[in-house]
Amino acid sequence: MNHKQKKTLILVNLGGPRTSDEIEVFLTDLFTDPFVFDLPLPEFLRLPLARLIAKKRTPKVKRTYESMGFGGGSPLVSETEKQAKVLEKILNDKTSIDWTVNVAMTCGFPHIRDPKFEKPSPNTIYLPLYPQFSRSTVLSTLSHLEKKFHECPIGSGGYVPTFARDSKYHQISARFIFDFFSGVLNEADFLHFPKGKLANDWKNLDLVFSAHGVPMRLIRKGDQYMQEIESSVLGITEVLRSYGFLGKSHISYQSKVGPAEWTAPSSLSLIESLAKEGKSIAVFPISFVSDHLETLEEIGEQFKNLALDSGAKDFIRIPAFGTYLPFLEYLAEKVLLADGSINECLCKKMGGESLTTCRFKK
């Protein structure tokens, strides 16, 4: 009897509390991660401080999640599970392999440290759902896996690298934005799908590509995140021009926490400035592939209210990809290639630091 070869794909995301009971656990995982909460402190000071901040922020964060209408939690895990289901079907249809696609998170549940998530290999492939490399996301994910398996996944055949500079990713992103404004997306596939149309033609609006911010301390350590964002926006805008886009593209950064210097300009300041000029504004979440707190609440509510109160002619939130089929088909192609052709340390090149067990370290 012939048996199909079996492979497992694990989609990795940052995570989010599925219920209000998970909020403090999620925040503790987030702030105790040295690649996220990066402070010039010894661990015996940094860790207690991180736990204290997580505990103190829990009530405020809980109120925010309660306002979103998802039962007191975040929809990020369930949205990633929807992506996993579609991606599993694509991979099984494209190949003669029996694919299973699972979901793991680096904060909260289901946590990447769970024993069910096996060692990266050509048969167990990890795909971090971050288009751009950052120490706080991709390097954090790789560090989690290194601690668990005593080996950096890059070069194992079981890791899918980021794709911010890939022209095909730019094409698909531009097509998604065009499809959104053309009214061809299925509203039922998206959370809180924006209602109404812009008064002006979409081709002449100000398009803000809002990325999750990171502390400049990470950038100064060699994190190529800002260059990755710029490459994405440049490529996407170029393709949008071929669709007739005549407006201006802007890059901004959101979700700053604490008093430290972060990537700039902030989305809040940029949107307020554009609004005061009476602009028609659209915001695309360039660093997110799933809708969650930052896209639904921060962009969809806070940014919208700020823009309209400050004089914007129009404001609209473009959704994250979600289960947009061309994007998931693109990810399937990346999975089938995995990282077999990589022969250098991407952590050092893109994040400024090699992990201890890097197979390419010289």
mmCIF file of C-alpha atoms in Angstrom:
data_model
loop_
_atom_site.group_PDB
_atom_site.id
_atom_site.type_symbol
_atom_site.label_atom_id
_atom_site.label_comp_id
_atom_site.label_asym_id
_atom_site.label_seq_id
_atom_site.Cartn_x
_atom_site.Cartn_y
_atom_site.Cartn_z
ATOM 1 C CA MET A 1 0.000 0.000 0.000
ATOM 2 C CA ASN A 2 1.299 3.447 -0.946
ATOM 3 C CA HIS A 3 1.234 6.060 1.794
ATOM 4 C CA LYS A 4 1.371 9.772 1.139
ATOM 5 C CA GLN A 5 4.323 11.687 2.497
ATOM 6 C CA LYS A 6 3.205 13.801 5.461
ATOM 7 C CA LYS A 7 4.328 17.338 6.202
ATOM 8 C CA THR A 8 3.356 19.902 8.799
ATOM 9 C CA LEU A 9 3.348 23.662 8.370
ATOM 10 C CA ILE A 10 3.215 25.844 11.475
ATOM 11 C CA LEU A 11 2.031 29.427 11.077
ATOM 12 C CA VAL A 12 3.641 31.591 13.755
ATOM 13 C CA ASN A 13 2.207 34.902 14.890
ATOM 14 C CA LEU A 14 2.786 37.160 17.871
ATOM 15 C CA GLY A 15 -0.473 36.130 19.492
ATOM 16 C CA GLY A 16 -3.313 37.679 21.398
ATOM 17 C CA PRO A 17 -5.506 36.709 24.350
ATOM 18 C CA ARG A 18 -8.403 34.571 23.178
ATOM 19 C CA THR A 19 -10.392 35.543 26.295
ATOM 20 C CA SER A 20 -10.029 38.166 29.009
ATOM 21 C CA ASP A 21 -8.597 35.468 31.300
ATOM 22 C CA GLU A 22 -5.549 35.179 29.036
ATOM 23 C CA ILE A 23 -4.655 38.888 28.919
ATOM 24 C CA GLU A 24 -2.119 38.915 31.765
ATOM 25 C CA VAL A 25 -0.467 35.722 30.487
ATOM 26 C CA PHE A 26 -0.213 37.251 27.009
ATOM 27 C CA LEU A 27 1.266 40.506 28.312
ATOM 28 C CA THR A 28 3.714 38.640 30.555
ATOM 29 C CA ASP A 29 4.949 36.569 27.609
ATOM 30 C CA LEU A 30 5.235 39.764 25.567
ATOM 31 C CA PHE A 31 7.161 41.873 28.066
ATOM 32 C CA THR A 32 9.448 39.110 29.337
ATOM 33 C CA ASP A 33 10.697 38.433 25.799
ATOM 34 C CA PRO A 34 14.188 40.017 25.641
ATOM 35 C CA PHE A 35 13.804 40.741 21.919
ATOM 36 C CA VAL A 36 10.552 42.639 22.509
ATOM 37 C CA PHE A 37 11.164 44.308 25.874
ATOM 38 C CA ASP A 38 14.808 45.135 25.167
ATOM 39 C CA LEU A 39 16.256 47.201 28.002
ATOM 40 C CA PRO A 40 19.886 47.793 29.056
ATOM 41 C CA LEU A 41 19.280 45.975 32.328
ATOM 42 C CA PRO A 42 20.497 42.655 33.755
ATOM 43 C CA GLU A 43 17.889 39.903 33.613
ATOM 44 C CA PHE A 44 17.367 39.855 37.383
ATOM 45 C CA LEU A 45 16.067 43.437 37.060
ATOM 46 C CA ARG A 46 14.484 43.299 33.594
ATOM 47 C CA LEU A 47 12.269 40.278 34.244
ATOM 48 C CA PRO A 48 10.593 41.513 37.466
ATOM 49 C CA LEU A 49 10.060 44.894 35.814
ATOM 50 C CA ALA A 50 8.510 43.197 32.782
ATOM 51 C CA ARG A 51 6.121 41.178 34.963
ATOM 52 C CA LEU A 52 5.164 44.277 36.928
ATOM 53 C CA ILE A 53 4.396 46.228 33.747
ATOM 54 C CA ALA A 54 2.321 43.327 32.409
ATOM 55 C CA LYS A 55 0.298 43.174 35.619
ATOM 56 C CA LYS A 56 -0.278 46.934 35.775
ATOM 57 C CA ARG A 57 -1.312 47.160 32.096
ATOM 58 C CA THR A 58 -3.771 44.265 32.284
ATOM 59 C CA PRO A 59 -6.854 46.234 33.476
ATOM 60 C CA LYS A 60 -6.439 48.931 30.788
ATOM 61 C CA VAL A 61 -5.830 46.376 28.043
ATOM 62 C CA LYS A 62 -8.823 44.371 29.270
ATOM 63 C CA ARG A 63 -11.118 47.379 28.800
ATOM 64 C CA THR A 64 -9.793 47.864 25.271
ATOM 65 C CA TYR A 65 -10.408 44.241 24.310
ATOM 66 C CA GLU A 66 -13.898 44.355 25.810
ATOM 67 C CA SER A 67 -14.753 47.278 23.513
ATOM 68 C CA MET A 68 -13.861 45.328 20.370
ATOM 69 C CA GLY A 69 -16.780 42.915 20.514
ATOM 70 C CA PHE A 70 -14.886 39.610 20.455
ATOM 71 C CA GLY A 71 -15.852 38.323 23.880
ATOM 72 C CA GLY A 72 -13.112 40.136 25.761
ATOM 73 C CA GLY A 73 -10.245 38.745 23.691
ATOM 74 C CA SER A 74 -8.434 39.253 20.420
ATOM 75 C CA PRO A 75 -9.495 37.728 17.092
ATOM 76 C CA LEU A 76 -5.879 37.243 15.991
ATOM 77 C CA VAL A 77 -5.654 33.558 16.907
ATOM 78 C CA SER A 78 -8.978 32.675 15.277
ATOM 79 C CA GLU A 79 -8.094 34.744 12.184
ATOM 80 C CA THR A 80 -4.766 32.920 11.898
ATOM 81 C CA GLU A 81 -6.617 29.609 12.224
ATOM 82 C CA LYS A 82 -8.813 30.628 9.269
ATOM 83 C CA GLN A 83 -5.666 31.326 7.253
ATOM 84 C CA ALA A 84 -4.260 27.944 8.283
ATOM 85 C CA LYS A 85 -7.373 26.143 7.069
ATOM 86 C CA VAL A 86 -7.271 27.791 3.642
ATOM 87 C CA LEU A 87 -3.512 27.328 3.315
ATOM 88 C CA GLU A 88 -3.829 23.647 4.196
ATOM 89 C CA LYS A 89 -6.310 23.165 1.358
ATOM 90 C CA ILE A 90 -4.083 25.033 -1.112
ATOM 91 C CA LEU A 91 -1.029 22.927 -0.223
ATOM 92 C CA ASN A 92 -2.961 19.658 -0.422
ATOM 93 C CA ASP A 93 -4.428 20.661 -3.794
ATOM 94 C CA LYS A 94 -1.033 21.743 -5.168
ATOM 95 C CA THR A 95 0.981 18.699 -4.110
ATOM 96 C CA SER A 96 0.736 14.946 -3.599
ATOM 97 C CA ILE A 97 1.789 15.441 0.021
ATOM 98 C CA ASP A 98 -0.547 15.137 2.997
ATOM 99 C CA TRP A 99 -0.255 18.579 4.608
ATOM 100 C CA THR A 100 -1.384 19.618 8.075
ATOM 101 C CA VAL A 101 -1.257 23.319 8.931
ATOM 102 C CA ASN A 102 -1.205 24.344 12.598
ATOM 103 C CA VAL A 103 -0.998 27.665 14.435
ATOM 104 C CA ALA A 104 1.523 28.701 17.109
ATOM 105 C CA MET A 105 1.992 31.973 18.968
ATOM 106 C CA THR A 106 5.064 33.458 20.640
ATOM 107 C CA CYS A 107 2.864 35.141 23.278
ATOM 108 C CA GLY A 108 -0.202 33.541 24.807
ATOM 109 C CA PHE A 109 -1.764 30.347 23.483
ATOM 110 C CA PRO A 110 -1.268 28.049 21.662
ATOM 111 C CA HIS A 111 2.328 28.810 22.600
ATOM 112 C CA ILE A 112 5.224 27.857 20.357
ATOM 113 C CA ARG A 113 6.917 26.119 23.312
ATOM 114 C CA ASP A 114 4.121 23.502 23.417
ATOM 115 C CA PRO A 115 5.618 19.992 22.892
ATOM 116 C CA LYS A 116 3.257 19.318 19.955
ATOM 117 C CA PHE A 117 5.276 21.741 17.809
ATOM 118 C CA GLU A 118 8.200 19.645 16.606
ATOM 119 C CA LYS A 119 11.716 20.467 15.494
ATOM 120 C CA PRO A 120 12.076 22.428 12.220
ATOM 121 C CA SER A 121 12.968 20.143 9.323
ATOM 122 C CA PRO A 122 11.931 19.597 5.694
ATOM 123 C CA ASN A 123 8.847 17.830 7.105
ATOM 124 C CA THR A 124 8.034 20.393 9.831
ATOM 125 C CA ILE A 125 8.136 23.900 8.420
ATOM 126 C CA TYR A 126 7.734 27.142 10.349
ATOM 127 C CA LEU A 127 6.310 30.242 8.654
ATOM 128 C CA PRO A 128 6.415 33.438 10.757
ATOM 129 C CA LEU A 129 3.562 35.632 9.516
ATOM 130 C CA TYR A 130 5.622 38.813 9.401
ATOM 131 C CA PRO A 131 6.350 40.235 5.941
ATOM 132 C CA GLN A 132 9.287 42.263 7.290
ATOM 133 C CA PHE A 133 12.178 41.080 9.437
ATOM 134 C CA SER A 134 12.469 42.565 12.921
ATOM 135 C CA ARG A 135 14.312 41.554 16.040
ATOM 136 C CA SER A 136 11.044 41.907 17.981
ATOM 137 C CA THR A 137 9.147 39.449 15.779
ATOM 138 C CA VAL A 138 11.234 37.169 13.563
ATOM 139 C CA LEU A 139 14.390 37.038 15.683
ATOM 140 C CA SER A 140 12.190 36.486 18.734
ATOM 141 C CA THR A 141 10.498 33.554 16.986
ATOM 142 C CA LEU A 142 13.829 32.028 15.981
ATOM 143 C CA SER A 143 15.127 32.446 19.526
ATOM 144 C CA HIS A 144 12.096 30.607 20.935
ATOM 145 C CA LEU A 145 12.772 27.711 18.576
ATOM 146 C CA GLU A 146 16.493 27.727 19.308
ATOM 147 C CA LYS A 147 15.872 27.510 23.056
ATOM 148 C CA LYS A 148 13.476 24.634 22.516
ATOM 149 C CA PHE A 149 15.506 22.597 20.007
ATOM 150 C CA HIS A 150 19.087 23.862 20.610
ATOM 151 C CA GLU A 151 19.411 24.791 16.966
ATOM 152 C CA CYS A 152 18.600 27.894 14.919
ATOM 153 C CA PRO A 153 15.952 26.914 12.326
ATOM 154 C CA ILE A 154 17.483 28.902 9.451
ATOM 155 C CA GLY A 155 19.064 26.476 7.000
ATOM 156 C CA SER A 156 17.242 23.457 8.414
ATOM 157 C CA GLY A 157 14.845 23.218 5.487
ATOM 158 C CA GLY A 158 12.054 23.976 7.928
ATOM 159 C CA TYR A 159 11.905 27.767 7.896
ATOM 160 C CA VAL A 160 10.248 30.237 5.521
ATOM 161 C CA PRO A 161 12.090 33.581 5.437
ATOM 162 C CA THR A 162 10.489 37.022 5.270
ATOM 163 C CA PHE A 163 9.417 38.434 1.936
ATOM 164 C CA ALA A 164 9.245 42.229 2.263
ATOM 165 C CA ARG A 165 11.557 42.815 -0.700
ATOM 166 C CA ASP A 166 9.904 40.269 -3.009
ATOM 167 C CA SER A 167 8.341 41.902 -6.089
ATOM 168 C CA LYS A 168 5.579 39.298 -6.142
ATOM 169 C CA TYR A 169 4.567 40.282 -2.612
ATOM 170 C CA HIS A 170 4.451 43.896 -3.807
ATOM 171 C CA GLN A 171 2.233 42.909 -6.735
ATOM 172 C CA ILE A 172 -0.190 40.969 -4.535
ATOM 173 C CA SER A 173 -0.361 43.786 -1.968
ATOM 174 C CA ALA A 174 -1.104 46.350 -4.670
ATOM 175 C CA ARG A 175 -3.712 44.072 -6.190
ATOM 176 C CA PHE A 176 -5.361 43.649 -2.801
ATOM 177 C CA ILE A 177 -5.579 47.421 -2.310
ATOM 178 C CA PHE A 178 -6.934 47.814 -5.847
ATOM 179 C CA ASP A 179 -9.483 45.041 -5.269
ATOM 180 C CA PHE A 180 -10.561 46.725 -2.040
ATOM 181 C CA PHE A 181 -11.240 50.037 -3.738
ATOM 182 C CA SER A 182 -12.800 48.290 -6.732
ATOM 183 C CA GLY A 183 -15.388 46.670 -4.453
ATOM 184 C CA VAL A 184 -14.593 43.089 -5.436
ATOM 185 C CA LEU A 185 -13.568 41.782 -1.990
ATOM 186 C CA ASN A 186 -16.133 39.658 -0.180
ATOM 187 C CA GLU A 187 -17.099 41.668 2.903
ATOM 188 C CA ALA A 188 -18.011 38.478 4.777
ATOM 189 C CA ASP A 189 -14.349 37.402 4.687
ATOM 190 C CA PHE A 190 -13.221 40.354 6.813
ATOM 191 C CA LEU A 191 -13.808 41.616 10.347
ATOM 192 C CA HIS A 192 -15.419 45.055 10.730
ATOM 193 C CA PHE A 193 -15.261 45.567 6.968
ATOM 194 C CA PRO A 194 -15.201 49.333 6.367
ATOM 195 C CA LYS A 195 -18.543 50.717 5.277
ATOM 196 C CA GLY A 196 -19.086 53.430 2.705
ATOM 197 C CA LYS A 197 -16.938 54.777 -0.091
ATOM 198 C CA LEU A 198 -14.440 57.601 -0.258
ATOM 199 C CA ALA A 199 -15.958 60.765 -1.682
ATOM 200 C CA ASN A 200 -12.956 61.250 -3.943
ATOM 201 C CA ASP A 201 -11.587 58.780 -6.426
ATOM 202 C CA TRP A 202 -9.173 56.404 -4.653
ATOM 203 C CA LYS A 203 -6.473 57.208 -7.187
ATOM 204 C CA ASN A 204 -5.954 60.678 -5.715
ATOM 205 C CA LEU A 205 -6.031 60.021 -1.974
ATOM 206 C CA ASP A 206 -3.192 60.023 0.549
ATOM 207 C CA LEU A 207 -2.297 56.405 1.258
ATOM 208 C CA VAL A 208 -0.691 55.817 4.656
ATOM 209 C CA PHE A 209 1.227 52.569 5.105
ATOM 210 C CA SER A 210 1.104 52.141 8.877
ATOM 211 C CA ALA A 211 3.574 49.681 10.394
ATOM 212 C CA HIS A 212 3.923 48.507 13.971
ATOM 213 C CA GLY A 213 6.603 50.649 15.547
ATOM 214 C CA VAL A 214 9.719 49.372 17.289
ATOM 215 C CA PRO A 215 12.106 51.130 19.699
ATOM 216 C CA MET A 216 15.012 52.849 17.957
ATOM 217 C CA ARG A 217 17.240 50.891 20.328
ATOM 218 C CA LEU A 218 16.525 47.825 18.160
ATOM 219 C CA ILE A 219 17.285 49.706 14.945
ATOM 220 C CA ARG A 220 20.609 50.852 16.360
ATOM 221 C CA LYS A 221 21.470 47.222 17.098
ATOM 222 C CA GLY A 222 21.268 46.505 13.368
ATOM 223 C CA ASP A 223 17.575 45.714 12.876
ATOM 224 C CA GLN A 224 16.739 46.230 9.175
ATOM 225 C CA TYR A 225 13.024 46.654 9.904
ATOM 226 C CA MET A 226 12.742 50.237 8.648
ATOM 227 C CA GLN A 227 14.548 49.354 5.408
ATOM 228 C CA GLU A 228 12.213 46.383 5.004
ATOM 229 C CA ILE A 229 9.162 48.617 5.441
ATOM 230 C CA GLU A 230 10.535 51.153 2.964
ATOM 231 C CA SER A 231 11.241 48.420 0.411
ATOM 232 C CA SER A 232 7.685 47.076 0.761
ATOM 233 C CA VAL A 233 6.061 50.493 0.373
ATOM 234 C CA LEU A 234 8.249 51.507 -2.563
ATOM 235 C CA GLY A 235 7.464 48.297 -4.435
ATOM 236 C CA ILE A 236 3.730 48.359 -3.685
ATOM 237 C CA THR A 237 3.389 52.017 -4.660
ATOM 238 C CA GLU A 238 5.165 51.362 -7.948
ATOM 239 C CA VAL A 239 2.651 48.636 -8.816
ATOM 240 C CA LEU A 240 -0.263 50.824 -7.692
ATOM 241 C CA ARG A 241 0.911 53.456 -10.170
ATOM 242 C CA SER A 242 0.290 50.918 -12.931
ATOM 243 C CA TYR A 243 -3.325 50.733 -11.694
ATOM 244 C CA GLY A 244 -3.613 54.498 -12.045
ATOM 245 C CA PHE A 245 -2.804 55.596 -8.489
ATOM 246 C CA LEU A 246 -1.802 59.258 -8.581
ATOM 247 C CA GLY A 247 -1.878 60.127 -4.882
ATOM 248 C CA LYS A 248 0.877 60.240 -2.283
ATOM 249 C CA SER A 249 2.204 57.307 -0.275
ATOM 250 C CA HIS A 250 3.358 57.798 3.313
ATOM 251 C CA ILE A 251 5.094 55.568 5.867
ATOM 252 C CA SER A 252 4.276 55.829 9.563
ATOM 253 C CA TYR A 253 4.562 53.752 12.736
ATOM 254 C CA GLN A 254 1.935 52.931 15.349
ATOM 255 C CA SER A 255 1.499 51.304 18.782
ATOM 256 C CA LYS A 256 4.291 53.059 20.672
ATOM 257 C CA VAL A 257 4.610 52.016 24.330
ATOM 258 C CA GLY A 258 6.588 53.950 26.932
ATOM 259 C CA PRO A 259 8.782 57.065 26.797
ATOM 260 C CA ALA A 260 11.706 55.671 24.782
ATOM 261 C CA GLU A 261 12.450 56.847 21.239
ATOM 262 C CA TRP A 262 10.558 54.787 18.642
ATOM 263 C CA THR A 263 10.473 54.624 14.867
ATOM 264 C CA ALA A 264 8.986 57.767 13.330
ATOM 265 C CA PRO A 265 6.905 59.480 12.134
ATOM 266 C CA SER A 266 4.113 58.237 14.340
ATOM 267 C CA SER A 267 0.884 57.325 12.559
ATOM 268 C CA LEU A 268 -1.052 59.600 14.909
ATOM 269 C CA SER A 269 1.016 62.686 14.081
ATOM 270 C CA LEU A 270 1.071 61.981 10.342
ATOM 271 C CA ILE A 271 -2.675 61.370 10.122
ATOM 272 C CA GLU A 272 -3.435 64.469 12.158
ATOM 273 C CA SER A 273 -1.203 66.547 9.873
ATOM 274 C CA LEU A 274 -2.832 65.198 6.698
ATOM 275 C CA ALA A 275 -6.286 65.667 8.195
ATOM 276 C CA LYS A 276 -5.614 69.326 8.963
ATOM 277 C CA GLU A 277 -4.907 69.784 5.256
ATOM 278 C CA GLY A 278 -8.364 68.377 4.475
ATOM 279 C CA LYS A 279 -7.011 65.247 2.804
ATOM 280 C CA SER A 280 -8.817 62.050 1.918
ATOM 281 C CA ILE A 281 -6.871 59.405 3.846
ATOM 282 C CA ALA A 282 -6.672 55.625 3.571
ATOM 283 C CA VAL A 283 -4.544 53.470 5.884
ATOM 284 C CA PHE A 284 -3.092 50.088 4.940
ATOM 285 C CA PRO A 285 -1.529 47.929 7.730
ATOM 286 C CA ILE A 286 1.750 47.182 5.964
ATOM 287 C CA SER A 287 3.255 44.989 8.719
ATOM 288 C CA PHE A 288 0.138 42.949 9.559
ATOM 289 C CA VAL A 289 -1.443 40.063 7.645
ATOM 290 C CA SER A 290 -4.397 39.506 10.016
ATOM 291 C CA ASP A 291 -6.864 41.966 11.515
ATOM 292 C CA HIS A 292 -6.687 42.343 15.298
ATOM 293 C CA LEU A 293 -6.422 45.033 17.993
ATOM 294 C CA GLU A 294 -3.979 47.295 16.127
ATOM 295 C CA THR A 295 -5.944 47.294 12.882
ATOM 296 C CA LEU A 296 -9.527 47.173 14.136
ATOM 297 C CA GLU A 297 -9.284 49.387 17.200
ATOM 298 C CA GLU A 298 -6.189 51.524 16.699
ATOM 299 C CA ILE A 299 -6.544 52.199 12.962
ATOM 300 C CA GLY A 300 -10.264 51.622 12.565
ATOM 301 C CA GLU A 301 -11.391 53.668 15.575
ATOM 302 C CA GLN A 302 -8.632 55.837 17.068
ATOM 303 C CA PHE A 303 -7.056 56.936 13.795
ATOM 304 C CA LYS A 304 -10.436 57.398 12.148
ATOM 305 C CA ASN A 305 -11.768 59.580 14.953
ATOM 306 C CA LEU A 306 -8.583 61.645 15.013
ATOM 307 C CA ALA A 307 -8.669 62.149 11.243
ATOM 308 C CA LEU A 308 -12.300 63.178 11.027
ATOM 309 C CA ASP A 309 -12.088 65.397 14.119
ATOM 310 C CA SER A 310 -8.999 67.104 12.659
ATOM 311 C CA GLY A 311 -10.628 67.972 9.329
ATOM 312 C CA ALA A 312 -9.974 65.038 7.015
ATOM 313 C CA LYS A 313 -12.282 64.926 4.016
ATOM 314 C CA ASP A 314 -12.539 61.146 4.308
ATOM 315 C CA PHE A 315 -10.883 58.316 6.210
ATOM 316 C CA ILE A 316 -10.956 54.614 5.446
ATOM 317 C CA ARG A 317 -9.194 51.590 6.896
ATOM 318 C CA ILE A 318 -8.024 49.029 4.363
ATOM 319 C CA PRO A 319 -8.213 45.542 5.945
ATOM 320 C CA ALA A 320 -5.302 43.177 6.445
ATOM 321 C CA PHE A 321 -5.045 40.255 4.005
ATOM 322 C CA GLY A 322 -6.874 37.686 6.101
ATOM 323 C CA THR A 323 -7.857 34.808 3.800
ATOM 324 C CA TYR A 324 -7.294 36.771 0.572
ATOM 325 C CA LEU A 325 -6.640 33.873 -1.780
ATOM 326 C CA PRO A 326 -3.806 35.334 -3.927
ATOM 327 C CA PHE A 327 -1.840 36.109 -0.753
ATOM 328 C CA LEU A 328 -2.281 32.620 0.707
ATOM 329 C CA GLU A 329 -1.397 31.043 -2.639
ATOM 330 C CA TYR A 330 1.762 33.147 -2.566
ATOM 331 C CA LEU A 331 2.574 31.881 0.943
ATOM 332 C CA ALA A 332 2.068 28.318 -0.283
ATOM 333 C CA GLU A 333 4.698 28.924 -2.963
ATOM 334 C CA LYS A 334 7.092 30.220 -0.315
ATOM 335 C CA VAL A 335 6.453 27.150 1.842
ATOM 336 C CA LEU A 336 7.274 24.781 -0.991
ATOM 337 C CA LEU A 337 10.619 26.542 -1.456
ATOM 338 C CA ALA A 338 11.296 26.835 2.308
ATOM 339 C CA ASP A 339 14.875 27.827 3.135
ATOM 340 C CA GLY A 340 16.892 25.226 1.277
ATOM 341 C CA SER A 341 18.866 27.824 -0.700
ATOM 342 C CA ILE A 342 19.908 29.950 2.294
ATOM 343 C CA ASN A 343 23.637 29.848 3.001
ATOM 344 C CA GLU A 344 24.154 32.799 5.346
ATOM 345 C CA CYS A 345 23.074 34.019 8.761
ATOM 346 C CA LEU A 346 19.902 36.027 8.180
ATOM 347 C CA CYS A 347 19.717 36.961 11.866
ATOM 348 C CA LYS A 348 23.058 38.770 11.662
ATOM 349 C CA LYS A 349 22.316 40.262 8.266
ATOM 350 C CA MET A 350 18.782 41.442 9.037
ATOM 351 C CA GLY A 351 18.769 41.779 12.826
ATOM 352 C CA GLY A 352 22.353 42.568 13.707
ATOM 353 C CA GLU A 353 22.906 39.468 15.841
ATOM 354 C CA SER A 354 23.563 35.767 15.292
ATOM 355 C CA LEU A 355 21.919 33.278 17.601
ATOM 356 C CA THR A 356 24.203 31.000 19.600
ATOM 357 C CA THR A 357 23.599 27.881 17.509
ATOM 358 C CA CYS A 358 23.721 29.537 14.069
ATOM 359 C CA ARG A 359 25.009 26.979 11.568
ATOM 360 C CA PHE A 360 26.471 29.792 9.436
ATOM 361 C CA LYS A 361 28.385 31.565 12.185
ATOM 362 C CA LYS A 362 32.029 31.980 11.341
#
